[in-house]
Amino acid sequence: MKLSRLWHDADIPILAVMAVIAVTLHTLTNGQYGFHRDELATLDDARYLAWGYVAYPPVTPFIGRMTLELFGPSLAGVRFFAALAQGAALVLTGLMARQLGGRRAAQIVAALAVAVAPVSLAAGALFQYVSFDYLWWVAVAYLIIRLLKSEDPRWWLAVGAVIGLGMMTKYTVVFLVAGVIAGVLLTPARRYLRSPWLWCGVALSLAIFLPNLIWQVQHGFISLDFLSHIHARDVRIGRTQNFLIDQLLVAANPFTVLLWVAGLFYFLVAPDGKRYRLIGWMFVVPFIFFLIAKGRGYYMAPAYPTLLAAGAVREERAVASLTAGWARLMRGRTCGALAIGGVLAIAVVLPIAPVNSSWWKVANRVNGGFREEIGWPELVEKVAGIHASLSAEERAHVGILAGNYGEAGAIDLYGPALGLPKAISGVNSYWLRGYGDPPPQTLIVVG
């Protein structure tokens, strides 16, 4: 279908407008608090572009470098591309519903269901690799739906390219790849194993990921050690205990459970979903892996937009078979669920509650990350006061040793304006940068 024809079809502009509204909402609300400590570390890494970092692959710091060049250290500016990624995921979800036979109502419902998902909202409100990882999972699902519907194996090239970008963003994409492999082997899609386009897609994904793989080899696969440590910590402190409950409350909005359950039934069981069984395995296999490996609940969040798209289509067809009265009732139930779920999710996920208000305390208890966005400039001002109290000789050879990456990132972001040197730390990629030459003779120790 020609691009001009697509654009003149009213469904596409509606989805685009919804995405613009979502991005605008994030842009208007993203400046309420301050940078999250994870953002501070990523922005610091963005100043030292490389093919790899201890904590993550290079795509997110690269995007961070672009935001710093374009917008400077602006909260809304830095978070713009994260919000844009969620807007793109919203559009792709609507387009998935379209490819599955959904008309305008199904496309809108699917897009709204993703827009109000807690992880999607959070991913648009913070600059983090989760934001872009979410988009890549959705993009892979959309491309495979196009592949299965058209039976055109050339789509494997696009699938391979997006998987490569995903691996350069967050390593958990490997679990999605496991789902794709299982789906190909266990469904009629295995006929594509004879297609050179599939293997070209595999080669393309490996070529895109190769620079980071080389970096890992050069650094003794340090990220595996890091991820193993983080996973052990998460298990030890109980962050993985609620994996199943989080599928209902975090990965997708609890008010959209009926939609994604219907979508999962469609991909796995329904006779009319037989063509798309591969998609079902793309959900089931990562789910089983994360469950057995004790992953965190939000790891599965990028897999739900596909289910929501299919569920919206099935609901639209069910409504079409009802009498007018029952159809209005069912549409009203869906609209009400999306509205209530959206308001509740926005209230506790977006950074809009006044700090230290009762609302903020509830949101911080639910979200857990808002407290990590408060107080960084004040911390740096305190360090600057200590720095100013030193003698001129001590200041000439002073270093600031930070205990965690939030402290180090804050000092590097806010410190230059106050005359502070760069922070040194033993955490993550800060360790690789060392402590300078010559080493400091006096230390201000933070944390």
Tab-separated table of C-alpha atoms in Angstrom:
chain	number	residue	atom	x	y	z
A	1	MET	CA	0.000	0.000	0.000
A	2	LYS	CA	1.412	3.409	-0.963
A	3	LEU	CA	2.387	5.846	1.799
A	4	SER	CA	0.019	8.508	0.462
A	5	ARG	CA	-2.892	6.094	0.660
A	6	LEU	CA	-1.970	5.128	4.212
A	7	TRP	CA	-1.861	8.742	5.291
A	8	HIS	CA	-5.220	9.557	3.771
A	9	ASP	CA	-6.694	6.637	5.686
A	10	ALA	CA	-8.030	8.333	8.829
A	11	ASP	CA	-6.860	5.550	11.156
A	12	ILE	CA	-3.183	6.433	10.797
A	13	PRO	CA	-3.520	10.152	11.662
A	14	ILE	CA	-5.678	9.273	14.675
A	15	LEU	CA	-2.953	7.023	16.057
A	16	ALA	CA	-0.369	9.714	15.320
A	17	VAL	CA	-2.422	12.316	17.197
A	18	MET	CA	-2.732	9.943	20.162
A	19	ALA	CA	1.043	9.542	20.179
A	20	VAL	CA	1.549	13.315	20.050
A	21	ILE	CA	-0.812	13.743	22.997
A	22	ALA	CA	1.081	11.089	24.983
A	23	VAL	CA	4.477	12.662	24.233
A	24	THR	CA	3.124	16.118	25.081
A	25	LEU	CA	1.747	14.852	28.392
A	26	HIS	CA	5.158	13.482	29.304
A	27	THR	CA	6.955	16.628	28.169
A	28	LEU	CA	4.684	18.846	30.286
A	29	THR	CA	5.026	16.708	33.412
A	30	ASN	CA	8.604	15.446	33.221
A	31	GLY	CA	10.136	18.504	34.893
A	32	GLN	CA	8.385	18.229	38.248
A	33	TYR	CA	11.193	16.687	40.330
A	34	GLY	CA	14.789	16.093	39.250
A	35	PHE	CA	16.955	13.539	37.493
A	36	HIS	CA	16.695	9.968	38.740
A	37	ARG	CA	20.006	8.514	39.879
A	38	ASP	CA	19.912	6.008	36.996
A	39	GLU	CA	19.564	8.925	34.580
A	40	LEU	CA	22.524	10.705	36.154
A	41	ALA	CA	24.729	7.667	35.563
A	42	THR	CA	23.541	7.211	31.971
A	43	LEU	CA	24.138	10.882	31.149
A	44	ASP	CA	27.621	10.609	32.601
A	45	ASP	CA	28.309	7.579	30.409
A	46	ALA	CA	26.964	9.583	27.466
A	47	ARG	CA	29.981	11.882	27.776
A	48	TYR	CA	32.291	8.893	27.205
A	49	LEU	CA	30.875	7.211	24.119
A	50	ALA	CA	31.977	3.610	23.743
A	51	TRP	CA	30.736	0.339	22.276
A	52	GLY	CA	29.904	-0.960	25.721
A	53	TYR	CA	29.472	-0.135	29.388
A	54	VAL	CA	29.495	-2.262	32.507
A	55	ALA	CA	25.781	-1.844	33.204
A	56	TYR	CA	24.270	-1.840	29.709
A	57	PRO	CA	24.920	-1.839	25.941
A	58	PRO	CA	25.705	1.451	24.132
A	59	VAL	CA	22.434	2.591	22.491
A	60	THR	CA	20.948	4.410	25.498
A	61	PRO	CA	24.099	6.423	26.315
A	62	PHE	CA	24.361	7.283	22.610
A	63	ILE	CA	20.811	8.654	22.634
A	64	GLY	CA	21.701	10.430	25.868
A	65	ARG	CA	24.593	12.139	24.105
A	66	MET	CA	22.207	13.342	21.396
A	67	THR	CA	19.828	14.777	23.997
A	68	LEU	CA	22.668	16.608	25.747
A	69	GLU	CA	23.824	18.079	22.437
A	70	LEU	CA	20.283	19.104	21.470
A	71	PHE	CA	18.753	20.188	24.760
A	72	GLY	CA	21.538	20.372	27.325
A	73	PRO	CA	20.864	19.025	30.849
A	74	SER	CA	17.134	19.768	30.619
A	75	LEU	CA	14.818	17.285	32.328
A	76	ALA	CA	12.109	17.488	29.691
A	77	GLY	CA	14.720	17.538	26.923
A	78	VAL	CA	16.646	14.521	28.173
A	79	ARG	CA	13.421	12.566	28.623
A	80	PHE	CA	11.974	13.588	25.250
A	81	PHE	CA	13.297	10.599	23.300
A	82	ALA	CA	12.105	8.211	26.003
A	83	ALA	CA	8.624	9.707	25.688
A	84	LEU	CA	8.896	9.563	21.902
A	85	ALA	CA	9.752	5.852	22.095
A	86	GLN	CA	6.547	5.220	24.035
A	87	GLY	CA	4.570	7.256	21.512
A	88	ALA	CA	6.012	5.081	18.753
A	89	ALA	CA	5.109	1.919	20.708
A	90	LEU	CA	1.549	3.230	21.016
A	91	VAL	CA	1.300	3.709	17.245
A	92	LEU	CA	2.800	0.291	16.489
A	93	THR	CA	0.314	-1.364	18.831
A	94	GLY	CA	-2.550	0.280	17.006
A	95	LEU	CA	-1.045	-0.852	13.711
A	96	MET	CA	-0.750	-4.408	15.044
A	97	ALA	CA	-4.474	-4.357	15.738
A	98	ARG	CA	-4.990	-3.093	12.192
A	99	GLN	CA	-2.903	-5.916	10.714
A	100	LEU	CA	-4.889	-8.448	12.747
A	101	GLY	CA	-8.097	-7.196	11.158
A	102	GLY	CA	-9.105	-4.571	13.675
A	103	ARG	CA	-11.002	-1.514	12.582
A	104	ARG	CA	-10.603	1.967	14.031
A	105	ALA	CA	-12.187	1.211	17.409
A	106	ALA	CA	-9.880	-1.757	18.017
A	107	GLN	CA	-6.828	0.251	17.031
A	108	ILE	CA	-7.732	3.060	19.417
A	109	VAL	CA	-8.487	0.684	22.293
A	110	ALA	CA	-5.197	-1.169	21.773
A	111	ALA	CA	-3.218	2.066	21.657
A	112	LEU	CA	-4.927	3.425	24.784
A	113	ALA	CA	-4.342	0.165	26.647
A	114	VAL	CA	-0.613	0.540	26.023
A	115	ALA	CA	-0.650	4.248	26.843
A	116	VAL	CA	-2.025	3.562	30.352
A	117	ALA	CA	0.223	0.561	31.103
A	118	PRO	CA	2.304	1.414	34.209
A	119	VAL	CA	5.647	0.372	32.695
A	120	SER	CA	4.939	2.285	29.488
A	121	LEU	CA	4.052	5.406	31.484
A	122	ALA	CA	7.175	5.053	33.617
A	123	ALA	CA	9.315	4.436	30.531
A	124	GLY	CA	8.148	7.744	29.078
A	125	ALA	CA	8.832	9.593	32.327
A	126	LEU	CA	12.458	8.502	32.778
A	127	PHE	CA	15.413	8.341	30.422
A	128	GLN	CA	16.457	4.702	30.764
A	129	TYR	CA	17.136	1.677	28.606
A	130	VAL	CA	13.726	0.264	29.557
A	131	SER	CA	12.145	3.000	27.412
A	132	PHE	CA	13.842	1.868	24.208
A	133	ASP	CA	13.791	-1.846	25.051
A	134	TYR	CA	9.996	-1.575	25.254
A	135	LEU	CA	9.865	-0.097	21.757
A	136	TRP	CA	12.115	-2.773	20.217
A	137	TRP	CA	9.980	-5.636	21.584
A	138	VAL	CA	6.842	-4.025	20.180
A	139	ALA	CA	8.540	-3.365	16.838
A	140	VAL	CA	9.697	-6.989	16.521
A	141	ALA	CA	6.159	-8.231	17.202
A	142	TYR	CA	4.697	-5.823	14.634
A	143	LEU	CA	7.208	-6.881	11.980
A	144	ILE	CA	6.591	-10.584	12.580
A	145	ILE	CA	2.844	-10.043	12.294
A	146	ARG	CA	3.506	-8.345	8.942
A	147	LEU	CA	5.713	-11.284	7.971
A	148	LEU	CA	3.156	-13.940	8.912
A	149	LYS	CA	0.277	-12.087	7.304
A	150	SER	CA	2.017	-11.321	4.019
A	151	GLU	CA	4.123	-14.502	3.922
A	152	ASP	CA	6.874	-12.299	2.514
A	153	PRO	CA	10.179	-13.568	3.969
A	154	ARG	CA	11.906	-10.261	3.259
A	155	TRP	CA	10.434	-9.016	6.544
A	156	TRP	CA	13.104	-11.118	8.291
A	157	LEU	CA	15.655	-8.430	7.400
A	158	ALA	CA	13.705	-5.814	9.338
A	159	VAL	CA	13.181	-8.255	12.209
A	160	GLY	CA	16.920	-8.922	12.360
A	161	ALA	CA	17.771	-5.221	12.316
A	162	VAL	CA	15.432	-4.444	15.220
A	163	ILE	CA	16.668	-7.435	17.242
A	164	GLY	CA	20.214	-6.171	16.719
A	165	LEU	CA	19.222	-2.733	18.008
A	166	GLY	CA	17.453	-4.409	20.911
A	167	MET	CA	20.573	-6.347	21.892
A	168	MET	CA	22.505	-3.073	21.753
A	169	THR	CA	19.968	-1.609	24.179
A	170	LYS	CA	19.187	-4.278	26.795
A	171	TYR	CA	20.430	-7.840	26.940
A	172	THR	CA	17.056	-9.277	27.993
A	173	VAL	CA	16.089	-9.123	24.307
A	174	VAL	CA	17.801	-12.526	24.161
A	175	PHE	CA	14.698	-13.963	25.864
A	176	LEU	CA	12.511	-12.524	23.114
A	177	VAL	CA	14.865	-14.120	20.577
A	178	ALA	CA	14.401	-17.444	22.369
A	179	GLY	CA	10.653	-17.019	21.912
A	180	VAL	CA	11.062	-16.287	18.205
A	181	ILE	CA	13.267	-19.365	17.759
A	182	ALA	CA	10.770	-21.575	19.604
A	183	GLY	CA	7.927	-20.129	17.552
A	184	VAL	CA	9.704	-20.814	14.281
A	185	LEU	CA	10.560	-24.387	15.271
A	186	LEU	CA	7.173	-25.303	16.760
A	187	THR	CA	4.815	-23.770	14.202
A	188	PRO	CA	4.402	-23.881	10.423
A	189	ALA	CA	6.731	-20.865	10.337
A	190	ARG	CA	9.598	-23.372	10.339
A	191	ARG	CA	9.282	-23.350	6.562
A	192	TYR	CA	11.225	-20.085	6.727
A	193	LEU	CA	14.265	-22.026	7.869
A	194	ARG	CA	14.771	-22.749	4.168
A	195	SER	CA	14.571	-19.068	3.287
A	196	PRO	CA	17.816	-17.135	2.793
A	197	TRP	CA	15.999	-14.018	4.029
A	198	LEU	CA	15.723	-15.458	7.541
A	199	TRP	CA	19.443	-16.194	7.674
A	200	CYS	CA	20.244	-12.770	6.240
A	201	GLY	CA	18.163	-11.312	9.078
A	202	VAL	CA	20.139	-13.384	11.584
A	203	ALA	CA	23.401	-12.197	10.055
A	204	LEU	CA	22.233	-8.573	10.145
A	205	SER	CA	21.306	-8.778	13.825
A	206	LEU	CA	24.698	-10.294	14.657
A	207	ALA	CA	26.496	-7.637	12.620
A	208	ILE	CA	24.708	-4.856	14.511
A	209	PHE	CA	25.505	-6.476	17.865
A	210	LEU	CA	29.116	-7.355	16.952
A	211	PRO	CA	30.780	-4.120	18.218
A	212	ASN	CA	29.372	-4.644	21.701
A	213	LEU	CA	30.313	-8.325	21.618
A	214	ILE	CA	33.899	-7.356	20.778
A	215	TRP	CA	33.859	-4.828	23.639
A	216	GLN	CA	32.663	-7.545	26.026
A	217	VAL	CA	35.455	-9.862	24.897
A	218	GLN	CA	37.996	-7.094	25.439
A	219	HIS	CA	36.633	-6.479	28.945
A	220	GLY	CA	36.283	-10.082	30.060
A	221	PHE	CA	32.488	-10.108	29.654
A	222	ILE	CA	32.271	-7.792	32.621
A	223	SER	CA	28.558	-7.145	32.038
A	224	LEU	CA	27.798	-10.796	32.785
A	225	ASP	CA	29.427	-10.385	36.183
A	226	PHE	CA	27.474	-7.181	36.754
A	227	LEU	CA	24.125	-8.690	35.734
A	228	SER	CA	24.764	-11.771	37.853
A	229	HIS	CA	25.458	-9.557	40.857
A	230	ILE	CA	22.368	-7.406	40.260
A	231	HIS	CA	20.160	-10.450	39.831
A	232	ALA	CA	21.457	-12.043	43.027
A	233	ARG	CA	20.820	-8.785	44.882
A	234	ASP	CA	17.262	-8.521	43.523
A	235	VAL	CA	16.498	-12.083	44.587
A	236	ARG	CA	18.073	-11.548	48.006
A	237	ILE	CA	16.064	-8.418	48.841
A	238	GLY	CA	12.793	-9.813	47.471
A	239	ARG	CA	12.350	-7.779	44.279
A	240	THR	CA	11.494	-10.905	42.298
A	241	GLN	CA	8.960	-12.426	44.698
A	242	ASN	CA	5.906	-10.843	43.070
A	243	PHE	CA	6.627	-11.786	39.462
A	244	LEU	CA	3.159	-13.294	38.862
A	245	ILE	CA	1.278	-10.530	40.676
A	246	ASP	CA	3.252	-7.912	38.760
A	247	GLN	CA	1.879	-9.324	35.512
A	248	LEU	CA	-1.542	-8.150	36.673
A	249	LEU	CA	-0.539	-4.871	38.298
A	250	VAL	CA	2.655	-3.598	36.658
A	251	ALA	CA	3.420	-5.129	33.260
A	252	ALA	CA	-0.007	-4.068	31.969
A	253	ASN	CA	-2.732	-1.974	33.568
A	254	PRO	CA	-4.908	-4.145	35.849
A	255	PHE	CA	-7.984	-2.695	34.142
A	256	THR	CA	-6.898	-4.224	30.820
A	257	VAL	CA	-6.466	-7.813	32.027
A	258	LEU	CA	-9.474	-9.057	30.053
A	259	LEU	CA	-8.009	-7.626	26.856
A	260	TRP	CA	-4.595	-9.245	27.081
A	261	VAL	CA	-6.005	-12.568	28.274
A	262	ALA	CA	-8.240	-12.581	25.190
A	263	GLY	CA	-5.212	-11.768	23.064
A	264	LEU	CA	-3.174	-14.587	24.569
A	265	PHE	CA	-6.056	-17.002	23.922
A	266	TYR	CA	-6.176	-15.805	20.316
A	267	PHE	CA	-2.477	-16.444	19.675
A	268	LEU	CA	-2.281	-19.776	21.481
A	269	VAL	CA	-5.672	-21.482	21.150
A	270	ALA	CA	-8.208	-19.773	18.894
A	271	PRO	CA	-8.626	-21.449	15.473
A	272	ASP	CA	-8.625	-18.093	13.673
A	273	GLY	CA	-5.275	-17.249	15.300
A	274	LYS	CA	-3.481	-20.299	13.922
A	275	ARG	CA	-1.496	-18.232	11.422
A	276	TYR	CA	0.009	-16.233	14.305
A	277	ARG	CA	0.950	-19.047	16.704
A	278	LEU	CA	4.578	-17.886	16.516
A	279	ILE	CA	3.506	-14.714	18.368
A	280	GLY	CA	2.083	-16.833	21.176
A	281	TRP	CA	5.448	-18.527	21.684
A	282	MET	CA	7.105	-15.109	21.731
A	283	PHE	CA	5.129	-14.489	24.917
A	284	VAL	CA	5.162	-17.928	26.524
A	285	VAL	CA	8.887	-18.671	26.232
A	286	PRO	CA	10.178	-15.400	27.796
A	287	PHE	CA	7.487	-15.727	30.481
A	288	ILE	CA	8.671	-19.217	31.442
A	289	PHE	CA	12.331	-18.204	31.364
A	290	PHE	CA	11.749	-15.151	33.555
A	291	LEU	CA	9.573	-17.122	35.955
A	292	ILE	CA	12.143	-19.915	36.393
A	293	ALA	CA	15.103	-17.532	36.520
A	294	LYS	CA	13.288	-15.272	39.032
A	295	GLY	CA	13.203	-12.191	36.858
A	296	ARG	CA	11.544	-8.972	37.929
A	297	GLY	CA	7.902	-8.516	37.010
A	298	TYR	CA	8.375	-5.591	34.646
A	299	TYR	CA	10.730	-7.577	32.400
A	300	MET	CA	7.669	-9.024	30.614
A	301	ALA	CA	5.970	-5.650	30.091
A	302	PRO	CA	7.108	-5.174	26.446
A	303	ALA	CA	5.372	-8.445	25.484
A	304	TYR	CA	1.890	-7.251	26.453
A	305	PRO	CA	1.151	-4.674	23.705
A	306	THR	CA	0.846	-7.517	21.166
A	307	LEU	CA	-1.677	-9.310	23.366
A	308	LEU	CA	-3.591	-6.073	23.939
A	309	ALA	CA	-3.778	-5.497	20.180
A	310	ALA	CA	-5.205	-8.961	19.560
A	311	GLY	CA	-7.565	-8.660	22.514
A	312	ALA	CA	-8.900	-5.354	21.228
A	313	VAL	CA	-9.616	-6.960	17.850
A	314	ARG	CA	-11.448	-9.894	19.436
A	315	GLU	CA	-13.506	-7.554	21.575
A	316	GLU	CA	-14.418	-5.439	18.539
A	317	ARG	CA	-15.651	-8.552	16.741
A	318	ALA	CA	-17.599	-9.674	19.800
A	319	VAL	CA	-19.277	-6.276	20.061
A	320	ALA	CA	-20.219	-6.387	16.383
A	321	SER	CA	-22.161	-9.602	17.000
A	322	LEU	CA	-24.236	-8.145	19.859
A	323	THR	CA	-27.496	-6.265	19.825
A	324	ALA	CA	-27.255	-2.471	19.976
A	325	GLY	CA	-27.955	-2.294	23.704
A	326	TRP	CA	-25.426	-4.927	24.704
A	327	ALA	CA	-22.882	-3.441	22.303
A	328	ARG	CA	-23.196	-0.028	23.982
A	329	LEU	CA	-22.834	-1.653	27.382
A	330	MET	CA	-19.665	-3.496	26.379
A	331	ARG	CA	-18.137	-0.407	24.772
A	332	GLY	CA	-18.975	1.568	27.896
A	333	ARG	CA	-17.299	-1.039	30.088
A	334	THR	CA	-14.123	-0.896	28.024
A	335	CYS	CA	-14.038	2.905	27.935
A	336	GLY	CA	-14.692	3.092	31.656
A	337	ALA	CA	-11.978	0.552	32.442
A	338	LEU	CA	-9.433	2.433	30.319
A	339	ALA	CA	-10.419	5.785	31.849
A	340	ILE	CA	-10.269	4.595	35.464
A	341	GLY	CA	-7.109	2.579	34.906
A	342	GLY	CA	-5.490	5.507	33.110
A	343	VAL	CA	-6.291	8.061	35.823
A	344	LEU	CA	-5.034	5.776	38.592
A	345	ALA	CA	-1.849	4.855	36.709
A	346	ILE	CA	-1.069	8.460	35.812
A	347	ALA	CA	-1.597	9.544	39.422
A	348	VAL	CA	1.038	7.185	40.817
A	349	VAL	CA	3.444	6.737	37.898
A	350	LEU	CA	3.936	10.208	36.391
A	351	PRO	CA	5.947	12.762	38.427
A	352	ILE	CA	3.054	15.135	39.086
A	353	ALA	CA	2.302	14.910	42.819
A	354	PRO	CA	3.601	17.853	44.942
A	355	VAL	CA	6.661	16.717	46.905
A	356	ASN	CA	5.919	15.620	50.475
A	357	SER	CA	2.164	15.876	49.989
A	358	SER	CA	-0.022	12.932	50.998
A	359	TRP	CA	-0.456	12.203	47.296
A	360	TRP	CA	3.313	12.152	46.789
A	361	LYS	CA	3.809	9.788	49.729
A	362	VAL	CA	1.280	7.339	48.284
A	363	ALA	CA	2.757	7.620	44.772
A	364	ASN	CA	6.285	7.129	46.101
A	365	ARG	CA	5.188	4.080	48.084
A	366	VAL	CA	3.682	2.562	44.937
A	367	ASN	CA	6.338	3.739	42.496
A	368	GLY	CA	9.408	3.538	44.711
A	369	GLY	CA	11.542	5.642	42.374
A	370	PHE	CA	10.404	9.202	43.039
A	371	ARG	CA	12.635	9.550	46.102
A	372	GLU	CA	15.595	8.864	43.813
A	373	GLU	CA	14.778	12.101	41.929
A	374	ILE	CA	14.983	14.410	44.947
A	375	GLY	CA	17.927	16.261	46.493
A	376	TRP	CA	20.805	15.825	44.036
A	377	PRO	CA	21.539	19.558	43.500
A	378	GLU	CA	21.465	20.096	47.261
A	379	LEU	CA	23.935	17.253	47.773
A	380	VAL	CA	26.338	18.791	45.259
A	381	GLU	CA	26.004	22.206	46.907
A	382	LYS	CA	26.990	20.617	50.238
A	383	VAL	CA	30.047	19.036	48.596
A	384	ALA	CA	30.912	22.391	47.006
A	385	GLY	CA	30.805	24.008	50.448
A	386	ILE	CA	33.305	21.452	51.759
A	387	HIS	CA	35.446	21.963	48.669
A	388	ALA	CA	35.478	25.728	49.241
A	389	SER	CA	36.595	25.248	52.852
A	390	LEU	CA	39.831	23.553	51.771
A	391	SER	CA	43.090	25.392	51.383
A	392	ALA	CA	44.237	26.400	47.903
A	393	GLU	CA	46.923	23.695	48.000
A	394	GLU	CA	44.391	21.017	48.949
A	395	ARG	CA	41.947	22.131	46.238
A	396	ALA	CA	44.725	21.850	43.638
A	397	HIS	CA	45.043	18.107	44.302
A	398	VAL	CA	41.570	17.156	45.528
A	399	GLY	CA	39.356	14.357	44.294
A	400	ILE	CA	35.721	13.560	45.072
A	401	LEU	CA	35.124	9.885	45.771
A	402	ALA	CA	31.459	8.908	45.308
A	403	GLY	CA	29.927	5.801	46.838
A	404	ASN	CA	27.320	5.211	44.136
A	405	TYR	CA	26.645	6.208	40.557
A	406	GLY	CA	23.888	8.647	41.508
A	407	GLU	CA	26.287	10.677	43.630
A	408	ALA	CA	29.002	10.525	40.960
A	409	GLY	CA	26.580	11.489	38.186
A	410	ALA	CA	25.161	14.389	40.207
A	411	ILE	CA	28.624	15.769	40.962
A	412	ASP	CA	29.589	15.553	37.293
A	413	LEU	CA	26.333	17.197	36.155
A	414	TYR	CA	25.995	20.016	38.679
A	415	GLY	CA	29.580	20.272	39.949
A	416	PRO	CA	31.357	22.109	37.110
A	417	ALA	CA	29.262	25.246	37.690
A	418	LEU	CA	30.422	25.177	41.338
A	419	GLY	CA	34.076	24.608	40.525
A	420	LEU	CA	34.163	20.916	41.441
A	421	PRO	CA	36.396	18.332	39.733
A	422	LYS	CA	34.975	15.206	38.128
A	423	ALA	CA	33.918	12.491	40.510
A	424	ILE	CA	35.777	9.220	40.860
A	425	SER	CA	34.107	5.995	41.900
A	426	GLY	CA	34.573	2.261	41.938
A	427	VAL	CA	31.079	1.646	40.601
A	428	ASN	CA	30.312	0.290	37.103
A	429	SER	CA	32.001	2.150	34.232
A	430	TYR	CA	33.415	4.790	36.599
A	431	TRP	CA	35.927	2.144	37.686
A	432	LEU	CA	37.105	1.742	34.084
A	433	ARG	CA	37.843	5.490	33.874
A	434	GLY	CA	40.189	5.356	36.843
A	435	TYR	CA	41.037	8.209	39.201
A	436	GLY	CA	43.080	10.510	37.013
A	437	ASP	CA	46.769	11.148	36.488
A	438	PRO	CA	48.234	12.268	38.787
A	439	PRO	CA	45.981	10.729	41.413
A	440	PRO	CA	44.375	13.056	43.962
A	441	GLN	CA	46.179	13.715	47.237
A	442	THR	CA	43.097	14.846	49.167
A	443	LEU	CA	39.672	13.231	49.018
A	444	ILE	CA	36.181	14.432	49.728
A	445	VAL	CA	34.283	11.199	50.351
A	446	VAL	CA	30.560	11.136	49.541
A	447	GLY	CA	28.325	8.312	50.662
